[in-house]
Coordinates of C-alpha atoms in Angstrom, one line a residue:
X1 CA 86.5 87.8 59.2
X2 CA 86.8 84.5 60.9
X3 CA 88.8 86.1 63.8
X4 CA 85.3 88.2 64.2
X5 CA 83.3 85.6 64.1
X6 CA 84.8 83.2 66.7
X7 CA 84.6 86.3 69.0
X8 CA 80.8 86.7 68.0
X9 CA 79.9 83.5 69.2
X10 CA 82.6 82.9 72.0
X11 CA 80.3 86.0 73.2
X12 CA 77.2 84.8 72.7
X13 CA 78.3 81.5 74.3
X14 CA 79.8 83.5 77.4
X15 CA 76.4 85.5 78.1
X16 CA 74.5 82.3 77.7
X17 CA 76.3 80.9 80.2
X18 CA 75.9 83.8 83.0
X19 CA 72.3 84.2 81.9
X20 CA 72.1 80.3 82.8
X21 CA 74.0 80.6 85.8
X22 CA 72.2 83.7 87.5
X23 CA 69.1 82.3 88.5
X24 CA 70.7 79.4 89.8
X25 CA 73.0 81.3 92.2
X26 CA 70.3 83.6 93.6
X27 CA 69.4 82.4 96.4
X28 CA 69.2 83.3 100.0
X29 CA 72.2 82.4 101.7
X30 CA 74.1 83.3 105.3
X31 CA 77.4 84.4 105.4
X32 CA 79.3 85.1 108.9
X33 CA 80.8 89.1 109.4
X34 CA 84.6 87.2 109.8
X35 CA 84.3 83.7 110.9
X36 CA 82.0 82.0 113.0
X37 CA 83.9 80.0 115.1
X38 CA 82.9 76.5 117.0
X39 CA 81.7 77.6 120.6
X40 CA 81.7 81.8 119.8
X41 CA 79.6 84.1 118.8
X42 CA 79.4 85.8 115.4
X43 CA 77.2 88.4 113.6
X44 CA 75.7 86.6 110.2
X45 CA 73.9 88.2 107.2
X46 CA 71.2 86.8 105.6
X47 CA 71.7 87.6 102.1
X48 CA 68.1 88.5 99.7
X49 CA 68.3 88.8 96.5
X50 CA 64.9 89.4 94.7
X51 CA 64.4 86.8 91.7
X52 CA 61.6 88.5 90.4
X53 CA 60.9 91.2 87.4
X54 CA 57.5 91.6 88.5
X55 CA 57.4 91.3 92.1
X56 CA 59.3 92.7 95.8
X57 CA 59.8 90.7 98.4
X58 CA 57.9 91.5 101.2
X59 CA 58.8 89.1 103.7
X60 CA 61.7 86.5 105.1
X61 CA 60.5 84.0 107.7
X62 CA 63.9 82.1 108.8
X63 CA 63.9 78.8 110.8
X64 CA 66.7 77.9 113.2
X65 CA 67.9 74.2 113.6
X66 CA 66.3 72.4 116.3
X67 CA 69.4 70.2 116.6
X68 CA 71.7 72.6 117.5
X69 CA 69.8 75.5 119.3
X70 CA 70.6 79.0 120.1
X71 CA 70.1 80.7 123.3
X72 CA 70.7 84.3 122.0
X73 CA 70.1 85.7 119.1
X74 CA 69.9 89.7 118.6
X75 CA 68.6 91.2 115.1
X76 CA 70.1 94.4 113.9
X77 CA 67.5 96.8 113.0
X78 CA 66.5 97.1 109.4
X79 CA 65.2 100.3 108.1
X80 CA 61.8 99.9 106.8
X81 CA 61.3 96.5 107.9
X82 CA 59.7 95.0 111.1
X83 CA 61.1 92.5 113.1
X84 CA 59.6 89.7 115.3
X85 CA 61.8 86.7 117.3
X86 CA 60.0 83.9 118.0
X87 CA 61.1 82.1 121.1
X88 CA 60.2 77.9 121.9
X89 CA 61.0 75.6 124.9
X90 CA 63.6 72.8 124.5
X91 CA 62.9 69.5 124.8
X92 CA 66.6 69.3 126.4
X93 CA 67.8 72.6 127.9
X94 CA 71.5 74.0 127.0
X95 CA 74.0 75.2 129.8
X96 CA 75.5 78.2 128.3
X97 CA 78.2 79.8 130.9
X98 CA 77.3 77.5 134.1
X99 CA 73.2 78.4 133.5
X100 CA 70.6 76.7 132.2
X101 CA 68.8 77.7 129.2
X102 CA 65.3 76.2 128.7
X103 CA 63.9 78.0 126.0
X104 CA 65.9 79.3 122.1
X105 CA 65.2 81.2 119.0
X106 CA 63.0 79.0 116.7
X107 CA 62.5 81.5 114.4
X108 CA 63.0 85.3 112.9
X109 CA 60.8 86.8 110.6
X110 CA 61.3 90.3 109.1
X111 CA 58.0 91.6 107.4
X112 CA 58.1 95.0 105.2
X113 CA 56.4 97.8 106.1
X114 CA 58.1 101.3 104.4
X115 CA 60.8 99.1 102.2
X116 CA 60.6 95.9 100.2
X117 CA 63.4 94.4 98.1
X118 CA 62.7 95.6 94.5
X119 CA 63.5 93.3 91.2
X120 CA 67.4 93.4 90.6
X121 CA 68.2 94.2 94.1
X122 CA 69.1 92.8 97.5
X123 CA 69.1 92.9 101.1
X124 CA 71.4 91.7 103.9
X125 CA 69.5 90.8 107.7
X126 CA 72.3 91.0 110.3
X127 CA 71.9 89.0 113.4
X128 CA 74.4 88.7 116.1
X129 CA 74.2 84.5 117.3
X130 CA 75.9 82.2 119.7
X131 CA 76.8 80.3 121.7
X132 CA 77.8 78.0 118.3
X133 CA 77.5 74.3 118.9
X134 CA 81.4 72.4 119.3
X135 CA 79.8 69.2 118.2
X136 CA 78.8 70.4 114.0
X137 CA 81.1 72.1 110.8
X138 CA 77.8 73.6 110.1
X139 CA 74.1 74.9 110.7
X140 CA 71.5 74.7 108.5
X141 CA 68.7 77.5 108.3
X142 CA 65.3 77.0 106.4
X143 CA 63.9 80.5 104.9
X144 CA 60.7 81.1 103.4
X145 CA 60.7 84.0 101.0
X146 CA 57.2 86.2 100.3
X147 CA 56.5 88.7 97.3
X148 CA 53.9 90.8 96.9
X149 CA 52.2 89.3 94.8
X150 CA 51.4 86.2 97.2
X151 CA 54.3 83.7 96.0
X152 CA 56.2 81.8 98.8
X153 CA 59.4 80.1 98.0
X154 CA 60.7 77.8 100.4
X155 CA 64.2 77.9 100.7
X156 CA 64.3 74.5 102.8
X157 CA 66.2 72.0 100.6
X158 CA 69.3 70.1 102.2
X159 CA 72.4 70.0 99.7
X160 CA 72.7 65.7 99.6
X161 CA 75.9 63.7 100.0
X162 CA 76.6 64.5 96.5
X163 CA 77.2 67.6 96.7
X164 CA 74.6 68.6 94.1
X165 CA 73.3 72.0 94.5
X166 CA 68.9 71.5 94.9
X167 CA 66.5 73.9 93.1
X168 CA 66.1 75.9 96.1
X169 CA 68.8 75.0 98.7
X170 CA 68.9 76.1 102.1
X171 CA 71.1 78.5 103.8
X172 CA 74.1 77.0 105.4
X173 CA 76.2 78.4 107.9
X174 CA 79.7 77.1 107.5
X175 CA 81.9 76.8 111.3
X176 CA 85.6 77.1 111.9
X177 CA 87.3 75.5 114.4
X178 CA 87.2 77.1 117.9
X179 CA 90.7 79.2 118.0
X180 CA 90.7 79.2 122.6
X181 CA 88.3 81.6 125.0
X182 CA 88.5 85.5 124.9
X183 CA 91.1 85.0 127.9
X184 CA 93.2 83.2 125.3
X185 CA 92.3 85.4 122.2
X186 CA 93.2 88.7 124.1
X187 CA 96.9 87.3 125.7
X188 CA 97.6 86.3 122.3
X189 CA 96.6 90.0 120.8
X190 CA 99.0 91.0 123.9
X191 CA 101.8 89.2 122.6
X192 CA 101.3 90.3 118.7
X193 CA 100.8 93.8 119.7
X194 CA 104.2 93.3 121.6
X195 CA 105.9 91.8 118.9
X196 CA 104.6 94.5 116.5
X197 CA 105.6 96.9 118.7
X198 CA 109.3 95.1 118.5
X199 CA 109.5 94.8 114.8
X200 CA 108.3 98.6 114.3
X201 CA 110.9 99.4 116.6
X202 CA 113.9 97.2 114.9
X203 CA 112.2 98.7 111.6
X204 CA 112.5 102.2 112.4
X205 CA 116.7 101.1 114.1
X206 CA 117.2 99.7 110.2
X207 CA 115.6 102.5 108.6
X208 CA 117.4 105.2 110.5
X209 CA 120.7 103.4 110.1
X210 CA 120.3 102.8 106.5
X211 CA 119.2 106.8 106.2
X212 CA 122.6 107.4 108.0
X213 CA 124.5 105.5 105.9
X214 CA 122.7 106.7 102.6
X215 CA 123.7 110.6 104.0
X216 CA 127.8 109.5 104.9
X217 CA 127.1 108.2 100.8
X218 CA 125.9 111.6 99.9
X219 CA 128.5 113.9 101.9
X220 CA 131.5 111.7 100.4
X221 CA 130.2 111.9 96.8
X222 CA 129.3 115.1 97.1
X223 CA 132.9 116.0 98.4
X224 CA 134.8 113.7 95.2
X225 CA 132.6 115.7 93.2
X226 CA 133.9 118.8 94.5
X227 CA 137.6 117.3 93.9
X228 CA 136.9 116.5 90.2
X229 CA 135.4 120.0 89.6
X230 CA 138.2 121.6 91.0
X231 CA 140.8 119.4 89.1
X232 CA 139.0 120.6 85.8
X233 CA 138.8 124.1 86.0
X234 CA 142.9 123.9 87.2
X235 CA 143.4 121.9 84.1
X236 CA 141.3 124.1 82.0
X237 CA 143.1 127.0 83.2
X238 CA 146.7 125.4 82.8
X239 CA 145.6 124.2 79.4
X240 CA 144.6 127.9 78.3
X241 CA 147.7 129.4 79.6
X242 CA 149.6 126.7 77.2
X243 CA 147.7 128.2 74.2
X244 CA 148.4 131.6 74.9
X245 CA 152.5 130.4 75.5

């Protein structure tokens, strides 16, 4: 009985918990297809989940960082959803790839029109973005987030030094280190398509030796069993004709 009800309210405790913690983890966030690495491109996802029982989302109006602009930004088409990128001049151009770049993406905005994000689901908004800033570990986005039903909630809060989460945080784009140019990146694919090639090839030299072995095993096993049999029906044999003497 008291076995039962420790697990009754280690339970109750455990759902409290997750129903606590749901709300507070729903948020919209950006996550990178891979990694998005220092000076590269990447494809990103912005994650929306719907926090309403009552209400769709309608609409997602993300801000990029003036700090560190982009100069190209492509969005993926969403079904049902329309899709409007929103272009401003620099106050300091960029030179991307020898050329300079006197206007970025300020801001992306996908509005609803035959879908909406229902309550207790999601949606992902793909965008391919580069080049990444060198100089940051991160970018910060600020999203705005519409229901049907009017409500706006601003997704626009910085995470402070303290690394206490705010009541509606903004999405942040984590950065990797830059791992070389695609020059680089594709000799070094050479070389571990090569060395694959090479250990696949002293693989298959082990396997095939080791299956020649295993079959010179076999053939002389097979062969003492042979012997023994033999041995035993001659000393069956002898030991019958002893009985009948």
């Amino acid at each position: 009985m008291n076995v039962s009800r420790i697990a009754v309210v280690g339970g109750i405790a455990a759902s409290t918990v997750l129903l606590l913690a749901g709300p507070a983890s729903a948020h919209v966030s950006v996550q990178p297809q891979g990694e998005a690495a220092q000076g590269g491109y990447a494809t990103i996802n912005f994650k929306v989940p719907n926090e309403r029982d009552d209400a769709s989302t309608v609409k997602l109006e993300v801000s990029f960082p003036t700090d560190h602009p982009l100069s190209s930004v492509s969005p993926q088409a969403v079904p049902g959803w329309k899709i409007e990128v929103t272009r401003s001049k620099l106050d300091k151009p960029l030179e991307v790839h020898g050329n300079k770049v006197e206007e970025a993406v300020s801001k992306v905005t996908w509005t609803a029109e035959s879908g909406k994000i229902a309550p207790g689901y999601f949606q992902q908004f793909p965008l391919s973005v580069g080049q990444l800033p060198e100089d940051t570990d991160q970018l910060v986005f600020k999203a705005l987030q519409t229901y049907d039903n009017k409500e706006v909630v601003r997704w626009i809060e910085e995470t402070p030094a303290s690394g206490e989460e705010p009541e509606n945080p903004a999405p942040v784009l984590a950065l990797t280190a830059a791992s070389g140019d695609a020059h680089g990146a594709a000799a070094s694919d050479d070389k571990s398509t090569g060395s694959t090639a090479e250990k696949a090839s002293g693989t298959e030299r082990t396997t095939t030796a080791a299956a020649s072995s295993s079959d010179d095993t076999a053939r002389v096993l097979g062969v003492i069993g042979i012997v023994i049999g033999v041995a035993g029906v001659a000393f069956g044999v002898l030991a019958g004709r002893r009985r009948a003497v």
